[in-house]
Coordinates of N, CA, C and O in Angstrom, one line a residue:
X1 N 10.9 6.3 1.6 CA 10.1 5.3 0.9 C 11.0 4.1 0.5 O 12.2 4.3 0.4
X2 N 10.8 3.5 0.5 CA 11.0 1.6 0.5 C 10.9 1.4 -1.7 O 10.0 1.7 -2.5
X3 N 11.5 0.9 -1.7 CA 11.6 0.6 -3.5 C 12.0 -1.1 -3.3 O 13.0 -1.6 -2.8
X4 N 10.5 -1.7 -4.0 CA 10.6 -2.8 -4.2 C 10.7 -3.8 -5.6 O 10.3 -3.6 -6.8
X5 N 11.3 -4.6 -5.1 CA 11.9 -4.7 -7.2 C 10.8 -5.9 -7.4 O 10.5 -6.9 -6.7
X6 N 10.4 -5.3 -8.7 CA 9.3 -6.0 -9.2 C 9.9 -7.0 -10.7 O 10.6 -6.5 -11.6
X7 N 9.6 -8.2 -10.7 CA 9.7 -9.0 -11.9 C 8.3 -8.5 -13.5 O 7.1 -8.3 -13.5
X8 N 9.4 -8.4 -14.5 CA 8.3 -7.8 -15.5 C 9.3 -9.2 -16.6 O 10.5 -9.6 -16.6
X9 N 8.1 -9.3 -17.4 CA 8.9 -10.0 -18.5 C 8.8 -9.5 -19.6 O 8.0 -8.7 -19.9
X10 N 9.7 -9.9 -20.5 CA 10.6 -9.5 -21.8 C 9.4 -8.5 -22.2 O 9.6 -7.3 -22.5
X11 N 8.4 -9.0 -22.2 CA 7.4 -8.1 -23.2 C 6.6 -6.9 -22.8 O 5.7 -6.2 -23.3
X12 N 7.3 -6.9 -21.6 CA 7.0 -6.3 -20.7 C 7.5 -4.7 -20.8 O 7.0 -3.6 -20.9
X13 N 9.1 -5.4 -20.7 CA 10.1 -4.6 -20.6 C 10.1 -3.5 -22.7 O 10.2 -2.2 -22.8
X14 N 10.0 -4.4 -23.6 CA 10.0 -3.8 -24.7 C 8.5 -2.7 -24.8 O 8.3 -1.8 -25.6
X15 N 7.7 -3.1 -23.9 CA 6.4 -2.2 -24.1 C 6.6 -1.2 -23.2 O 5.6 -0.4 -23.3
X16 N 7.4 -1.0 -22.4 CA 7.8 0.0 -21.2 C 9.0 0.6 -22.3 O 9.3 1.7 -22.1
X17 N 9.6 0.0 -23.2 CA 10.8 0.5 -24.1 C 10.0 1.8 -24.9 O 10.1 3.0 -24.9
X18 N 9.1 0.8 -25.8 CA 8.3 1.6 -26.8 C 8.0 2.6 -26.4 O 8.2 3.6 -27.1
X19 N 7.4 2.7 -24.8 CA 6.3 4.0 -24.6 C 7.0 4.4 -23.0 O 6.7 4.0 -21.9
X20 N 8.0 5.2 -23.4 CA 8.9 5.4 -22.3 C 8.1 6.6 -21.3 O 8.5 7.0 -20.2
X21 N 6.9 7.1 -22.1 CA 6.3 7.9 -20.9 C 5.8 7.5 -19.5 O 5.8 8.0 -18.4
X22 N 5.0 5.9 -20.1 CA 4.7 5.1 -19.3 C 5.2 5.6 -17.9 O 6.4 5.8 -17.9
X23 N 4.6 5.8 -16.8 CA 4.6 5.8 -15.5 C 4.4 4.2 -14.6 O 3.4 3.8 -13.9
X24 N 5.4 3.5 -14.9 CA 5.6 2.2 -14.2 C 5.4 2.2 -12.8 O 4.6 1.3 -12.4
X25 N 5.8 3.0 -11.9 CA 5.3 3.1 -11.0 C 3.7 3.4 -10.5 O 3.2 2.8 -9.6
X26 N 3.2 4.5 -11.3 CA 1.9 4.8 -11.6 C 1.3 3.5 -11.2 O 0.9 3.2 -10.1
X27 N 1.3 2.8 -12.8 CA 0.9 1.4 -12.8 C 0.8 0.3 -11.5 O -0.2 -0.5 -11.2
X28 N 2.0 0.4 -10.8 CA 1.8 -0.6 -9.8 C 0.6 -0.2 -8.8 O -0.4 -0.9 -8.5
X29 N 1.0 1.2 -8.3 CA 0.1 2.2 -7.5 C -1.2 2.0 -8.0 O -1.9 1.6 -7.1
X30 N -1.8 2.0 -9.0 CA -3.3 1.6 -10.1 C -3.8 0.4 -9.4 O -4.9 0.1 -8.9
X31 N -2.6 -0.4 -9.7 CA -3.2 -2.0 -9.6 C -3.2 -2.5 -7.8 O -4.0 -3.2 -7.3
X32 N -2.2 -2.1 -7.2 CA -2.7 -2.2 -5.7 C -3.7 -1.4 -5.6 O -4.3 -2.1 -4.7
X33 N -4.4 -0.6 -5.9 CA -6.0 0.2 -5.3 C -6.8 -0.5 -5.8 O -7.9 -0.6 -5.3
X34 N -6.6 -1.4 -7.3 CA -7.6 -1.9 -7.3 C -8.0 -3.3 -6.3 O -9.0 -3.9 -5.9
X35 N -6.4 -3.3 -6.2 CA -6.9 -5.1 -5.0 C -7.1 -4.4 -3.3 O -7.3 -4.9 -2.1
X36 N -6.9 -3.1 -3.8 CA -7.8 -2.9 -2.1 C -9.4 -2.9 -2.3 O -10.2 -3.5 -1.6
X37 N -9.7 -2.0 -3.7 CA -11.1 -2.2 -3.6 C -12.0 -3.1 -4.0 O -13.2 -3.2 -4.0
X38 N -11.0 -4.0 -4.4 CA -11.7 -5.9 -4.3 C -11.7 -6.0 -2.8 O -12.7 -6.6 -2.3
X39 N -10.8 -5.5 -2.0 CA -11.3 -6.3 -0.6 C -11.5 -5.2 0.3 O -10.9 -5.3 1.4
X40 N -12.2 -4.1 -0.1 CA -13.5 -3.1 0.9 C -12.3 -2.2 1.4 O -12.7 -1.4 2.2
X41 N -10.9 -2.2 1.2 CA -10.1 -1.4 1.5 C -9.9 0.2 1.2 O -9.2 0.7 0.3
X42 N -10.7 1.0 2.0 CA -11.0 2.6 1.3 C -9.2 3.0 1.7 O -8.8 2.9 2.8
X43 N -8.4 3.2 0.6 CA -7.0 4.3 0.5 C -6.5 5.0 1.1 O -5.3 5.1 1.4
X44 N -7.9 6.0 1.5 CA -7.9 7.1 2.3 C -7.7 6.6 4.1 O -6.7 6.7 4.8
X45 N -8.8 6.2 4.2 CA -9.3 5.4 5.6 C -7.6 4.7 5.9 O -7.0 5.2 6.8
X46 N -7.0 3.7 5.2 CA -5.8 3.1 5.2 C -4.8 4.2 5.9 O -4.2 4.4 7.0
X47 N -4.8 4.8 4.8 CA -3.8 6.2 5.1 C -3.8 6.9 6.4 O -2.8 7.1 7.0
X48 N -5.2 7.3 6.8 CA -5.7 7.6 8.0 C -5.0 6.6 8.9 O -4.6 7.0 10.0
X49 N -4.9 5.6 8.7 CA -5.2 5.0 10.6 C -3.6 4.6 10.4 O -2.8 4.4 11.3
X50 N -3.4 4.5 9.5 CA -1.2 5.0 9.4 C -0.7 5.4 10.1 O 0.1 5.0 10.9
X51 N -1.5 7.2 9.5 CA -0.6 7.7 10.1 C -1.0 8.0 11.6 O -0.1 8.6 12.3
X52 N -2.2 7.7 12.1 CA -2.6 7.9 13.7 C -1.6 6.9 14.2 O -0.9 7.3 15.1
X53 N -1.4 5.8 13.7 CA -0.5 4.7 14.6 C 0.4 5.0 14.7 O 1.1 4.4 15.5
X54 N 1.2 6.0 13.8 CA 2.5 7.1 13.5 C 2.4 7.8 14.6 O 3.0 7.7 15.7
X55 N 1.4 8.6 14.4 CA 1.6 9.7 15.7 C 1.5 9.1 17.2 O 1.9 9.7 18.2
X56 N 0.8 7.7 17.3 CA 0.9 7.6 18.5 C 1.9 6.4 19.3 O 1.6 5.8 20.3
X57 N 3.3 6.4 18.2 CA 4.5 6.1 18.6 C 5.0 5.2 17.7 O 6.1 4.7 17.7
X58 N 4.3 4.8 17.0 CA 4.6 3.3 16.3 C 5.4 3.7 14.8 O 5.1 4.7 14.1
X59 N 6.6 2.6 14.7 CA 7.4 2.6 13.6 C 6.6 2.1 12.6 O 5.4 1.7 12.9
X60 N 7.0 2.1 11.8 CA 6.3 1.1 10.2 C 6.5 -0.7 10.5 O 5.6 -1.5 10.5
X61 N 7.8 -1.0 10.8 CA 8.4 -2.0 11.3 C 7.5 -2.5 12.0 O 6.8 -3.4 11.5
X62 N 7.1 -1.8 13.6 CA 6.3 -2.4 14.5 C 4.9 -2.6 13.6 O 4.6 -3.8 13.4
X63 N 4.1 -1.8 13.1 CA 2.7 -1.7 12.3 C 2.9 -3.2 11.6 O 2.0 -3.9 11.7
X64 N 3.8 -3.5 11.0 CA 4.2 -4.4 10.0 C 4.0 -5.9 11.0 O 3.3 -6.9 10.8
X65 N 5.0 -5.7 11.9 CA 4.9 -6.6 13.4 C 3.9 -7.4 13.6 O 3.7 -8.6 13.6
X66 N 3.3 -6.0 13.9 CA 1.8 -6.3 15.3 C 0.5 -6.7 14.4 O -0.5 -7.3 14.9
X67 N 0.8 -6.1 12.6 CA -0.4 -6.3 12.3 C -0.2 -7.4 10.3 O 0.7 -7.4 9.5
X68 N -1.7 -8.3 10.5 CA -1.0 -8.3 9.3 C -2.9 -8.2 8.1 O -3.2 -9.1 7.3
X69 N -3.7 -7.0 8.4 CA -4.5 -7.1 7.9 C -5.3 -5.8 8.1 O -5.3 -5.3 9.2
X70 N -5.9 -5.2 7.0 CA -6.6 -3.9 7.8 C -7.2 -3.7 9.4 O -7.0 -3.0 10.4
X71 N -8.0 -4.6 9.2 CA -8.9 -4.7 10.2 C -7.7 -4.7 11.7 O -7.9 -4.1 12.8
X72 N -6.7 -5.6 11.3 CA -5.6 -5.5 12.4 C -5.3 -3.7 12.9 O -5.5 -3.0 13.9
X73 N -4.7 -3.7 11.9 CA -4.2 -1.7 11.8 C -5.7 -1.2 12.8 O -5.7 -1.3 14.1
X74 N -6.5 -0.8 12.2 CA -8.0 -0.4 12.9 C -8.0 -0.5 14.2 O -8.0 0.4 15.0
X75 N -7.7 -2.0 14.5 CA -7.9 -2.4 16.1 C -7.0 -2.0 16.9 O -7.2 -1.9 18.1
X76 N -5.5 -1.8 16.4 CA -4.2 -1.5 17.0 C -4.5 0.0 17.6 O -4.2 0.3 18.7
X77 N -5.4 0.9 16.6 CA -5.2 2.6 16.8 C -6.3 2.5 17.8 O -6.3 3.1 18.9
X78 N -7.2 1.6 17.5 CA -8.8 1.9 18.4 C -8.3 1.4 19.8 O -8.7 2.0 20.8
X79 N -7.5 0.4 19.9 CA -7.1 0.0 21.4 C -6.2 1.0 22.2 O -6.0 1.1 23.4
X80 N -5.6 1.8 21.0 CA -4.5 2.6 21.8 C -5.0 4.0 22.1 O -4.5 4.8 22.9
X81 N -6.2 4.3 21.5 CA -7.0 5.4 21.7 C -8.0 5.5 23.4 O -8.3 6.6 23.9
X82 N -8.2 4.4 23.8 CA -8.8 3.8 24.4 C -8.4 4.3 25.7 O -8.8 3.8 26.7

C-alpha cells in the first residue's frame, strides 16, 4: 500500500488531537466513496476490474499509464479479454 500525505489544517490537527479515536484514515476512505458515487463509480465493480487487469499481467504503474478514468480501466480488461 502507497501512503499519501495529506494537508490538514491547524484545526484540523487539534480536532484529530481532541478525539484521538478518530480513524483519519477511515475518513479519507469515507470521503473518496463519496466522490465515486457523485460520479456513478460502484467500489465494488472498481475493485473488480483491478484486480482482473492484475491477473491479466498488468502492474498498478501500467493501469495508472494506460488509463486515466474508470471507463478507461473497463475498456483496458474488456479488450484484453477479447
Amino acid at each position: 500500500m502507497i501512503t499519501r500525505a495529506v494537508t490538514i489544517e491547524d484545526i484540523d490537527d487539534l480536532y484529530l488531537t481532541w478525539n484521538g479515536h478518530i480513524n483519519g484514515s477511515a475518513l479519507y476512505r469515507r470521503a473518496l466513496r463519496e466522490e465515486m458515487e457523485l460520479r456513478d463509480v460502484d467500489p465494488d465493480e472498481l475493485r473488480n476490474l483491478f484486480e482482473r487487469a492484475r491477473e491479466q499481467g498488468y502492474t498498478k504503474d501500467e493501469i495508472v499509464d494506460e488509463t486515466n478514468r474508470y471507463a478507461d480501466l473497463k475498456a483496458l480488461v474488456d479488450d484484453t479479454e477479447e
